[in-house]
Coordinates of C-alpha atoms and ligand atoms in Angstrom, one line a residue:
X15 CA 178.8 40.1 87.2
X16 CA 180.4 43.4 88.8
X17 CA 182.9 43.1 91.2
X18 CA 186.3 43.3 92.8
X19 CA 187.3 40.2 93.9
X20 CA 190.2 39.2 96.8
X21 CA 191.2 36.0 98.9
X22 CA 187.8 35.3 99.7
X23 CA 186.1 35.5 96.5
X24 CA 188.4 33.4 94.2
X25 CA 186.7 30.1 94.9
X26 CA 183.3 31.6 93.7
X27 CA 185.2 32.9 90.5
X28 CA 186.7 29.5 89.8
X29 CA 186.3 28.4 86.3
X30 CA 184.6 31.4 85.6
X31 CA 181.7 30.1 83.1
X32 CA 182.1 31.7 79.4
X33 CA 178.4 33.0 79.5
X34 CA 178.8 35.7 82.1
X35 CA 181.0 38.8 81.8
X36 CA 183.1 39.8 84.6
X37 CA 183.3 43.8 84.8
X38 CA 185.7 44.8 87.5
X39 CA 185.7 47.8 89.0
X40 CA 189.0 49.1 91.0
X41 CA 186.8 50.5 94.0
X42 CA 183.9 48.8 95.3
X43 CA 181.7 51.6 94.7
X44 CA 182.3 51.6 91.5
X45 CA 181.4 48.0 91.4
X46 CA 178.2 48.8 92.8
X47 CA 177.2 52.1 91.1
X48 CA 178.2 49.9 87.4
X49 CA 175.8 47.0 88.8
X50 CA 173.1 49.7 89.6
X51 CA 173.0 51.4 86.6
X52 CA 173.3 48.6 84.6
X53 CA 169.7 47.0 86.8
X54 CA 168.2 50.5 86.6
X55 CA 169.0 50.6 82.1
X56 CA 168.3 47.0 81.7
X57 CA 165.4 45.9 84.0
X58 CA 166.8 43.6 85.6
X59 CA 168.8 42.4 88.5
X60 CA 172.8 42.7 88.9
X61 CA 175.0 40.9 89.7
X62 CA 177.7 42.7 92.3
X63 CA 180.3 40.7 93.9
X64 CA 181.9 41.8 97.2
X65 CA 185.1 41.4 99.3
X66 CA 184.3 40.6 102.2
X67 CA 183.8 43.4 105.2
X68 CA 186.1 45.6 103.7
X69 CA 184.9 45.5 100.2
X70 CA 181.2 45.7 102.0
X71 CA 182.3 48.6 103.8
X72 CA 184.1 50.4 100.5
X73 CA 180.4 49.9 98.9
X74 CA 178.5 51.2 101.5
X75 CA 177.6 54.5 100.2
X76 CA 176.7 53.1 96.7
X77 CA 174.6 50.5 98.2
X78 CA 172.8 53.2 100.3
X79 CA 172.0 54.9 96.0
X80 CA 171.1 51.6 94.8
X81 CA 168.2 51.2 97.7
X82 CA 167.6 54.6 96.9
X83 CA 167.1 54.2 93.0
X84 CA 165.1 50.8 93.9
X85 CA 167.9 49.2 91.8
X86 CA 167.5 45.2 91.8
X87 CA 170.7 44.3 93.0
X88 CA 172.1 40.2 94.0
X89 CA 174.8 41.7 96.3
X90 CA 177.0 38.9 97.1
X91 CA 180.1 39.3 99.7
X92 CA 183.1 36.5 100.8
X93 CA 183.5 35.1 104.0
X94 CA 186.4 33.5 105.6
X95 CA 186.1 29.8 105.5
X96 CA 183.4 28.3 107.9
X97 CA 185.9 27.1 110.2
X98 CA 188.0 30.0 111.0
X99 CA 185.0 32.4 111.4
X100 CA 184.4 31.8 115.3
X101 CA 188.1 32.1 115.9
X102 CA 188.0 35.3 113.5
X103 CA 191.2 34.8 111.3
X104 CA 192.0 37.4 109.5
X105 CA 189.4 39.1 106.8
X106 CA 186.3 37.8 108.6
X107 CA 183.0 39.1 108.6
X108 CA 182.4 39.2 112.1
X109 CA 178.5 40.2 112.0
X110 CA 178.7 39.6 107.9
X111 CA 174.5 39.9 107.7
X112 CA 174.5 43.3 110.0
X113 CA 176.7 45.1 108.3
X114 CA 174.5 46.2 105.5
X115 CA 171.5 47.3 106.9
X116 CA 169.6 49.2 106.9
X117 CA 170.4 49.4 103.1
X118 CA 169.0 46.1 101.6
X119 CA 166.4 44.7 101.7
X120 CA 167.4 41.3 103.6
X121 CA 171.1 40.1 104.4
X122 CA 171.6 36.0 104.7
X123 CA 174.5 33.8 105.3
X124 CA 173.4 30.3 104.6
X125 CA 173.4 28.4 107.5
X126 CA 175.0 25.3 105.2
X127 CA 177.1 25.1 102.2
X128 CA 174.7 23.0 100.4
X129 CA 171.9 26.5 100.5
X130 CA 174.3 28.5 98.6
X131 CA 172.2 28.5 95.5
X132 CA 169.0 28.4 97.3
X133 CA 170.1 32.1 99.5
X134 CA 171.3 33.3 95.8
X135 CA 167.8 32.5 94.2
X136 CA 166.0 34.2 97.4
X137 CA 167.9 37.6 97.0
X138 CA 167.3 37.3 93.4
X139 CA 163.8 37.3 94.1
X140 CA 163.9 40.0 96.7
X141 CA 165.7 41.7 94.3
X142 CA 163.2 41.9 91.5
X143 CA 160.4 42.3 93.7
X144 CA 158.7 46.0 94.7
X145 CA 159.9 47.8 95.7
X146 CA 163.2 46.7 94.0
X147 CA 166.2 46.9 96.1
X148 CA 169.4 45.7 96.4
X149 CA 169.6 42.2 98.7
X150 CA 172.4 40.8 100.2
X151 CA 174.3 37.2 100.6
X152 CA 177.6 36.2 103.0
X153 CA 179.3 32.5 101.2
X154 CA 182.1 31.1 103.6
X155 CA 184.7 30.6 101.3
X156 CA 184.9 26.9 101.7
X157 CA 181.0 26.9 100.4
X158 CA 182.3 26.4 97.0
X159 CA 183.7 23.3 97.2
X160 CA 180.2 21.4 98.3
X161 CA 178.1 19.0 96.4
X162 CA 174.9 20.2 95.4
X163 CA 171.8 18.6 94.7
X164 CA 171.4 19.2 90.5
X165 CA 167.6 18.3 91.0
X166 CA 167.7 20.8 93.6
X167 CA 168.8 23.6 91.3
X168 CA 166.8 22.1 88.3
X169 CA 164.0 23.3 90.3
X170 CA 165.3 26.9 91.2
X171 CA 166.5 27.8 87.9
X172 CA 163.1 27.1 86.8
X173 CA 161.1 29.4 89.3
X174 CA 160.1 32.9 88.7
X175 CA 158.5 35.3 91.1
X176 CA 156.3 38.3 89.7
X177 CA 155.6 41.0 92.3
X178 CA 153.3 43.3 90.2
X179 CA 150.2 43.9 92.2
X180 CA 147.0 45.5 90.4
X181 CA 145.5 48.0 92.3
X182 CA 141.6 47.7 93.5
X183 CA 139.0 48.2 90.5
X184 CA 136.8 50.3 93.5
X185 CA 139.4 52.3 94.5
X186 CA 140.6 53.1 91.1
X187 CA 137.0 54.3 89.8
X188 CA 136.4 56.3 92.6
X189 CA 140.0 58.1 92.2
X190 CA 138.7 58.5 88.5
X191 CA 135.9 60.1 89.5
X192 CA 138.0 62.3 92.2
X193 CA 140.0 63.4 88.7
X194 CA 137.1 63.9 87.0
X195 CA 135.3 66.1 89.5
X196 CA 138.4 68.2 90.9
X197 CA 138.8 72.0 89.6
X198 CA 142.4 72.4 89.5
X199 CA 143.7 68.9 89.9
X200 CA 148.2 68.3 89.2
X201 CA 149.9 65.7 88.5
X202 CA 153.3 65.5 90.1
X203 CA 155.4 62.4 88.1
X204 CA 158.4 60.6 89.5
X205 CA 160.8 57.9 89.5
X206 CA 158.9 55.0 89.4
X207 CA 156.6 55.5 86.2
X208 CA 159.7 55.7 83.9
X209 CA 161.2 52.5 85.7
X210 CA 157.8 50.7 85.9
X211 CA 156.8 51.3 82.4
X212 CA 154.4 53.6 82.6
X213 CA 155.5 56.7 80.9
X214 CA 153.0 56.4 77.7
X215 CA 150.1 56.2 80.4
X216 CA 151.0 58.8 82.2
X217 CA 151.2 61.2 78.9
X218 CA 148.1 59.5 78.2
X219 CA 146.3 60.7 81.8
X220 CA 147.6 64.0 81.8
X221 CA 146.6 64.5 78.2
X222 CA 143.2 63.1 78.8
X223 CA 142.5 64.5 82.1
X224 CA 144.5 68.0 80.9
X225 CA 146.4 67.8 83.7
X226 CA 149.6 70.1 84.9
X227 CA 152.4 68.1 85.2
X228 CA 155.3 68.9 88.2
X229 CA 158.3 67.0 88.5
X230 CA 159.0 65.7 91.8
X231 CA 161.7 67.8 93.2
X232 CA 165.4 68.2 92.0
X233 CA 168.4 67.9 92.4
X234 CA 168.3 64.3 93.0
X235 CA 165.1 62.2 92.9
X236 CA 166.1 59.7 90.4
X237 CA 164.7 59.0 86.9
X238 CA 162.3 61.3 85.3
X239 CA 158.3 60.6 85.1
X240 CA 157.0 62.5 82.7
X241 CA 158.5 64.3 79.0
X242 CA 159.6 67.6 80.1
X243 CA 158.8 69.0 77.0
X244 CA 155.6 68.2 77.0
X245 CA 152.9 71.0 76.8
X246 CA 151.5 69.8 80.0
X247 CA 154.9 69.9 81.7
X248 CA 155.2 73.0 84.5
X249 CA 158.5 72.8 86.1
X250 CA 160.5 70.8 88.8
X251 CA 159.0 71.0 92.2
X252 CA 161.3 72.6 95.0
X253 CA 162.8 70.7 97.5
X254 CA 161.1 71.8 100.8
X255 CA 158.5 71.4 102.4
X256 CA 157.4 75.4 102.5
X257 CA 158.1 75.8 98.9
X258 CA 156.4 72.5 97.7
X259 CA 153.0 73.9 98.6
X260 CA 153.0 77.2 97.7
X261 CA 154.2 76.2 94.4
X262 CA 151.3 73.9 94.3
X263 CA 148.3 76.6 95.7
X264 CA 145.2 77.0 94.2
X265 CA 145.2 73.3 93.1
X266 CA 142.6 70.9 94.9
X267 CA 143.2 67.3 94.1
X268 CA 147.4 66.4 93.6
X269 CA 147.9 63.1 92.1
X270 CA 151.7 62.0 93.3
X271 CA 152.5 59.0 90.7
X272 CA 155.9 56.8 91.5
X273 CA 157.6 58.7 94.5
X274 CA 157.7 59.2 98.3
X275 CA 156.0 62.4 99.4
X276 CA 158.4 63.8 98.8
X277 CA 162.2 63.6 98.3
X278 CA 162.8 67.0 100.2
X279 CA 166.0 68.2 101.2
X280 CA 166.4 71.7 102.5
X281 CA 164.4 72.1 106.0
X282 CA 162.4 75.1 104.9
X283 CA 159.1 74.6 107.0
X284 CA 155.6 75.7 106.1
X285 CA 152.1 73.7 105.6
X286 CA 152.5 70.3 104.0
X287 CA 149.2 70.7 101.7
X288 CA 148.2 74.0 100.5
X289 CA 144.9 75.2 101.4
X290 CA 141.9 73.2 100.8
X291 CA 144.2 70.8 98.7
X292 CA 144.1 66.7 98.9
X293 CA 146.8 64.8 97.7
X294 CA 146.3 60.8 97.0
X295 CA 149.6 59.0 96.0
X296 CA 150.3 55.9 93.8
X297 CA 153.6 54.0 94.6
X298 CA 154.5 50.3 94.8
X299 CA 156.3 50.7 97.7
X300 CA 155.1 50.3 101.1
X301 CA 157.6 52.1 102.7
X302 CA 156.8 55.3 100.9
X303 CA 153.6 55.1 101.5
X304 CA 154.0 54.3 105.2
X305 CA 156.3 57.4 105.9
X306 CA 154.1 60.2 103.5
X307 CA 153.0 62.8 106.4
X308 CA 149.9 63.6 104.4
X309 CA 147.5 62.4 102.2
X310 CA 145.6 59.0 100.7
X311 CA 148.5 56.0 98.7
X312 CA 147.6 53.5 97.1
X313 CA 150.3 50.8 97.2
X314 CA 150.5 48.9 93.7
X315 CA 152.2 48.9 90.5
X316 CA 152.7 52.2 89.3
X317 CA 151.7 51.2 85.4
X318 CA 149.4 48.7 85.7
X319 CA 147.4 51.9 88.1
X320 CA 147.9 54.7 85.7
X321 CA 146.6 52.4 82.9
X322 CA 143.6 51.4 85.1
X323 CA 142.7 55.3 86.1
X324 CA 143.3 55.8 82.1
X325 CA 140.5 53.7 81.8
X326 CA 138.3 54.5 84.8
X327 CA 138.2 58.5 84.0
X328 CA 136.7 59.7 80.5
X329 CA 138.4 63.2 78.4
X330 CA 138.1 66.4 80.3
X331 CA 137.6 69.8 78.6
X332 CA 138.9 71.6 81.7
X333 CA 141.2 74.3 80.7
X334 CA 144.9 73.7 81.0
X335 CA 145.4 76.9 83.3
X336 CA 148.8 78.1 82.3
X337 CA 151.2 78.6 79.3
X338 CA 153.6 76.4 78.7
X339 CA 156.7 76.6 79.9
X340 CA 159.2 78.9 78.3
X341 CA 162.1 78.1 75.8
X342 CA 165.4 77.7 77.6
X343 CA 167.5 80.9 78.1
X344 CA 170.8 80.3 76.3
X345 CA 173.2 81.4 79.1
X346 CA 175.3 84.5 79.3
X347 CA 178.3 85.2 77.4
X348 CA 180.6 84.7 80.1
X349 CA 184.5 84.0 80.8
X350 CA 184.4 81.2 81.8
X351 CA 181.4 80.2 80.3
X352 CA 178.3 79.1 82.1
X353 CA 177.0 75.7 82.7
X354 CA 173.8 77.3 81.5
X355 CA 175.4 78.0 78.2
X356 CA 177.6 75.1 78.2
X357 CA 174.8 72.7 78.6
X358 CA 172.4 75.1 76.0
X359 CA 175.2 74.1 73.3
X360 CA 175.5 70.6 74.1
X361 CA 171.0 70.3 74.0
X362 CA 171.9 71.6 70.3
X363 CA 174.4 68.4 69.5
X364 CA 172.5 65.7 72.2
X365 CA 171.4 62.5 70.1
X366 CA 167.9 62.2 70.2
X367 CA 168.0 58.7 71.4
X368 CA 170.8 59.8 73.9
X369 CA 170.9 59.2 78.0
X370 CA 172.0 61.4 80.0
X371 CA 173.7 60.2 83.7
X372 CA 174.2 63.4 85.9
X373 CA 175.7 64.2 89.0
X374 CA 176.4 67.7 88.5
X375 CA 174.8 69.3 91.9
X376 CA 174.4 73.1 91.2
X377 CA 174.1 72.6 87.6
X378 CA 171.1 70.0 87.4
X379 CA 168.7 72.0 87.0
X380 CA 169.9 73.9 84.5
X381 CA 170.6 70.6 82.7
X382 CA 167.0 69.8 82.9
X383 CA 165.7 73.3 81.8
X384 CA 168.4 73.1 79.0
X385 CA 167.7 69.7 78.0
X386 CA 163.9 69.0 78.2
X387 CA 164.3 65.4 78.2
X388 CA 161.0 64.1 76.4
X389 CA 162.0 60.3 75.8
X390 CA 161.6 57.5 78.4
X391 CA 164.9 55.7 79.9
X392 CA 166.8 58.8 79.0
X393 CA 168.0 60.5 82.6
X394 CA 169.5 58.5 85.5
X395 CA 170.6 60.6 88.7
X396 CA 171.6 59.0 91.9
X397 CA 167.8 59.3 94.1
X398 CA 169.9 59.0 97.6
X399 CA 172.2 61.8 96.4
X400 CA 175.6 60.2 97.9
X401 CA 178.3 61.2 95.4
X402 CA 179.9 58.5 93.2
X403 CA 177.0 57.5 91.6
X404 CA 177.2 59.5 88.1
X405 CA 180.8 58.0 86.7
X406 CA 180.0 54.3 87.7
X407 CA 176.5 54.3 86.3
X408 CA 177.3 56.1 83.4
X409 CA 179.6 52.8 82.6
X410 CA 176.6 50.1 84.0
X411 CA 174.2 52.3 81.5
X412 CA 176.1 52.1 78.8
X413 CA 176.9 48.3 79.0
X414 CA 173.3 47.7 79.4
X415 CA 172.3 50.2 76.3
X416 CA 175.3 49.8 73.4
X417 CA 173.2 51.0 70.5
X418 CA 172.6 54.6 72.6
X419 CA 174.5 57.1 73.2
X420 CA 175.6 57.7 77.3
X421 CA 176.5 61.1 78.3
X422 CA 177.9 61.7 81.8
X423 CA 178.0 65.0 83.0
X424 CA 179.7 65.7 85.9
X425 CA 181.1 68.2 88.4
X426 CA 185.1 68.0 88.8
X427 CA 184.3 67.3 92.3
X428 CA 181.9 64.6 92.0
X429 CA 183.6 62.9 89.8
X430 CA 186.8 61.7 92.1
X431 CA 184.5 59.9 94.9
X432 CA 184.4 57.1 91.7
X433 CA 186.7 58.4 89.1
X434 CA 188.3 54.9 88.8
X435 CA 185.1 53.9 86.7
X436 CA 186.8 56.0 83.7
X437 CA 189.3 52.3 84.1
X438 CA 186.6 50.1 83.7
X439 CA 185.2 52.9 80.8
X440 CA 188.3 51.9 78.9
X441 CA 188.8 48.8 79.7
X442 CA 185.5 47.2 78.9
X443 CA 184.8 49.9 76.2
X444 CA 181.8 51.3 77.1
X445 CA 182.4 54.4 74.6
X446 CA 180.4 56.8 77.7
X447 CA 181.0 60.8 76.4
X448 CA 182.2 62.3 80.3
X449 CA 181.4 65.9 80.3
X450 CA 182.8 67.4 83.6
X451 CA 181.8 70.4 84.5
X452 CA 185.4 72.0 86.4
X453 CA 184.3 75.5 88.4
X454 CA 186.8 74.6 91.2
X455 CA 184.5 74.6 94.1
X456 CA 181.6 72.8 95.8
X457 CA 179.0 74.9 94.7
X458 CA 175.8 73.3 96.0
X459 CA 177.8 73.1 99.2
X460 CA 178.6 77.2 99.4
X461 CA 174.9 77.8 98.4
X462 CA 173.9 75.7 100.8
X463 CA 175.8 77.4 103.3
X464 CA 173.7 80.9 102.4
X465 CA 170.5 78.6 103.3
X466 CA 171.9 77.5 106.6
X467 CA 173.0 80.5 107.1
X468 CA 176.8 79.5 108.0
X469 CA 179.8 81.3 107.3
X470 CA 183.2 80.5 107.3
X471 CA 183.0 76.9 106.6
X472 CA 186.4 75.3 105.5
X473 CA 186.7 72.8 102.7
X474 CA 184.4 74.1 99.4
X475 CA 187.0 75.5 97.0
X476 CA 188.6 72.7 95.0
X477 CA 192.1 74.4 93.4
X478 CA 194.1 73.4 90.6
X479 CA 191.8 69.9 90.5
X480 CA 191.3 68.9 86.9
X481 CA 190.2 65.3 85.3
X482 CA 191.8 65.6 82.2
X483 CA 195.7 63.9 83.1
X484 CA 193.3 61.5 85.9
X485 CA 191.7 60.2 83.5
X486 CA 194.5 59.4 80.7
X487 CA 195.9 57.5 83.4
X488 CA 193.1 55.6 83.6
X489 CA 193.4 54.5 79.5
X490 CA 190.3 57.2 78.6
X491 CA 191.6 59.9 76.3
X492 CA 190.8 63.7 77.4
X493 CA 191.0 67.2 76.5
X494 CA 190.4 70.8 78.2
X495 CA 188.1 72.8 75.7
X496 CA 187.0 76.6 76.8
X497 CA 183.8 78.0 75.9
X498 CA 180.5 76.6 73.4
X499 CA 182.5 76.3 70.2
X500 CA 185.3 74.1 71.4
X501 CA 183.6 72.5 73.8
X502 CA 180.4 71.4 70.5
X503 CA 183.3 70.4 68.4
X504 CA 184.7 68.2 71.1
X505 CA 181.3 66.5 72.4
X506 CA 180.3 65.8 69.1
X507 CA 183.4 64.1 68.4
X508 CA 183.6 62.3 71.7
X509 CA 179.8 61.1 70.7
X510 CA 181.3 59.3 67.4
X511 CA 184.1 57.7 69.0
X512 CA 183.6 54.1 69.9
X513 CA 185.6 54.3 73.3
X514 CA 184.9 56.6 76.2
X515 CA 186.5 60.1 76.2
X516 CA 186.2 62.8 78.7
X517 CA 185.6 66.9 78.0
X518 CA 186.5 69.1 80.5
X519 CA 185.1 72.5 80.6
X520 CA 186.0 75.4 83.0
X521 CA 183.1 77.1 83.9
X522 CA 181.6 80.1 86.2
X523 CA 181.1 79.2 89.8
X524 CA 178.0 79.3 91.6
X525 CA 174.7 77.8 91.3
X526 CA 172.9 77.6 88.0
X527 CA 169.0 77.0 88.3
X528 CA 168.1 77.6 84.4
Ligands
TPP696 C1 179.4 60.6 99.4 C2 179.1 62.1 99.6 N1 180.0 62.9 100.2 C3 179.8 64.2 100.3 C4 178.6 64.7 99.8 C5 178.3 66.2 100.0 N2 178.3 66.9 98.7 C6 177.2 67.2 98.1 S1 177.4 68.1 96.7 C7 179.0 68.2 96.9 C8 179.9 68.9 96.0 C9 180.0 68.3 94.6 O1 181.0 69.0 93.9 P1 181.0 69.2 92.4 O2 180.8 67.9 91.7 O3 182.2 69.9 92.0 O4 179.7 70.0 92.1 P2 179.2 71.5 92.2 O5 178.6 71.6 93.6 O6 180.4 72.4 92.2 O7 178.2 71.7 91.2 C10 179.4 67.5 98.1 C11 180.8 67.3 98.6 C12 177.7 63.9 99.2 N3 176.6 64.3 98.7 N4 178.0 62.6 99.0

């Protein structure tokens, strides 16, 4: 269980049973973003225990990532005692199932202090089922202290719910035969292969079907779909609509495997589709395939589909039409250095079963082009792109993956809207290697401005901000390297240590694309 407990929560946390873990976190988002990287790592639902409104209200920006990332999250939140709500003493709820939506997937307060366990097992379920989301219950206070029914809970411990839903055989082998027949068919790979298990099929499709392989577009978007070193791999789609299409012209069938269509960000108009293009998209989520302005979905499970088209389409000898993609460029030699170089030097020394949790906005995509992440369950960024999503997940990750190796690397900025996760680094000694990326500004934010065409805009240059005294206040021990040799010698150390540590880095401004 995650959480940060107060008045209203101690009852639950009474006689805390020795088989769970408690993880606190000193900010509610930081409970939240632990609980949601710890779902998205492990598989399967957390745990996250609220303070009432307040505590809901602290988490609301982490429970907008966590619906965003389709992390399985039981959110649970105090109440004041049943009989003080209607006269609202002090640290009630007052509207305690409104307050988080639109962001889960269903909010309950249990109409009697004998349901308690029944609402718990219902968001659990909600929860785990597609598309995973976080799910929400109120408990009065006073709700602990009620006798329950142990037949009652014999039979809801001993439920399960599976929500995988196999797509239809017909539609599947004509979608085969769609593959088979187009010219220049793409496959564009997102979130929702790596988290439903489908990574080796998707390898296998493109492989067999010698498809091109897009990413859905970055920054943001969540886990990755596909090995980016692959052969097949082509790049990271833009993130607008104009751009998407006329990075994708000249192909006539685009297959868009565990995503919305699409995560765009920047208004940049222009035709949805490129000429004479279709697009048919495979998600398990409804909602994505409700809100797609184009194309044919397909709403199932997102491996149990890519292993059916595996088997409904035979090899193709189409050509693969381009080269693969070039090596990384190594960055310039600059002072300060580049993230393009910094993160070139730290690809050299990255374990090969490492993860990598980024929230590093105008250096992501450099990351990716320096980093080729090939391996499955090895990138987390926050899909929703609300900052405070990269330090606490970094901690859920690692607590949900010991025996590898977390990396989190992070701008200065990003890193204070949940910079008291480095505390519950140390404290629960998740050993997470924090590699913040200090260039003094918001750069995304100052690029952005050249796309939006504003000027003058106050509040992007970060002065004399630095992690490094933060965060050995916080119990995680830190040092200030400058340029690739100091800063190798100091990741690789920080990746044998068996506590968190945190490498700062001064780097160039701006935005860094490769
Ligand atoms: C909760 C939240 N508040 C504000 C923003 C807007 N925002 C997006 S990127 C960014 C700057 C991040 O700064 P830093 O981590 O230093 O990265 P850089 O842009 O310099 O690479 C801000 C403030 C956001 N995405 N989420």
């Amino acid at each position: 269980m995650f959480g940060n407990p107060g008045s209203t929560e101690l009852p639950m946390l009474a006689e805390f049973p020795d088989d769970f873990i408690y993880y606190l976190g000193l900010q509610e988002a930081v409970a939240v973003g632990m609980a949601d990287g710890y779902a998205q790592a492990s598989g399967r639902v957390a745990h996250v225990n609220l303070h009432t409104a307040p505590g809901v209200g602290n988490a609301m920006g982490a429970i907008f990532n966590a619906q965003a990332n389709h992390a399985p999250l039981l959110i649970s939140a105090g109440q004041q005692a049943r009989e003080l709500v209607t006269l609202q003493a002090n640290l009630t709820n007052r509207d305690a199932t409104r307050m988080p939506h639109p962001l889960v997937k269903n909010a309950f307060e249990p109409p009697r202090a004998a349901d308690v366990p029944l609402a718990f097992g219902r968001a659990i379920n909600f929860a785990s089922l597609p598309p995973k989301g976080p799910a929400f219950v109120s408990i009065p206070m006073d709700d602990w202290d009620a006798e329950v029914d142990d037949a009652a809970i014999a039979q809801l411990l001993a439920r399960s719910v599976d929500g995988r839903a196999a797509p239809d055989p017909k539609t599947v082998l004509a979608l085969g035969e769609r593959l088979a027949a187009a010219t220049r068919p793409v496959l564009i790979a997102g979130p929702d292969i790596d988290a439903s298990g489908g990574w080796e099929a998707a390898v296998a499709l493109a492989e067999k079907q010698r498809l091109p392989v897009f990413a859905i577009p970055a920054p943001g978007g969540g886990r990755l779909g596909f090995p980016e070193g692959h052969p097949n791999f082509r790049g990271i789609l833009p993130p607008a609509i104009g751009p998407v299409s006329e990075t994708l012209a000249g192909h006539d069938l685009i297959l868009v495997v565990g995503s919305s269509v699409f995560p765009y960000y920047p208004n940049i108009p222009g035709p949805l589709l490129p000429e004479g293009a279709a697009l048919v998209q495979i998600t398990s989520d409804p909602d994505e395939a409700s809100r797609a302005p184009m194309g044919e979905a397909i709403v199932a499970d997102v491996a149990l589909t890519l292993a059916a088209l595996l088997d409904a389409c035979g090899d193709s000898d189409r050509e693969l039409p381009n080269e693969a993609l070039p090596p990384p460029a190594a960055g310039e030699d600059a002072d300060p250095v580049t993230p393009t170089a910094v993160l070139n030097a730290f690809a050299e020394i990255f374990p090969s079963d490492g993860i990598v949790v980024v929230e590093a906005p105008s250096a992501t995509l450099a990351l990716r082009n320096q980093l080729r992440i090939s391996a499955p369950a090895s990138y987390y960024i926050g899909a929703g792109g609300g900052l405070g999503f990269g330090l606490a997940a970094a901690v859920g990750v690692q607590l949900a993956q010991p025996q590898r190796r977390v990396v989190c690397v992070v701008g200065e900025g990003s890193a204070q809207y949940a910079i008291t996760a480095l505390w519950s680094a140390a404290a629960y000694g998740a050993p997470v290697t924090f590699l913040v990326l200090r260039n003094s500004e918001y750069a995304i934010l100052k690029w952005f401005s050249q796309i939006e065409q504003v000027e003058g805009a106050p509040g992007l240059d970060l002065p004399a901000l630095s992690c490094v005294d933060v965060a050995k206040g916080y119990g995680v021990d830190a040092r200030e390297v400058s340029g690739r040799d100091e800063e190798v010698e100091a990741v690789r150390e920080a990746l044998g240590a068996e506590e968190p540590r945190l490498v700062e880095v001064e780097v160039a401004p701006g935005m860094w694309l490769f």
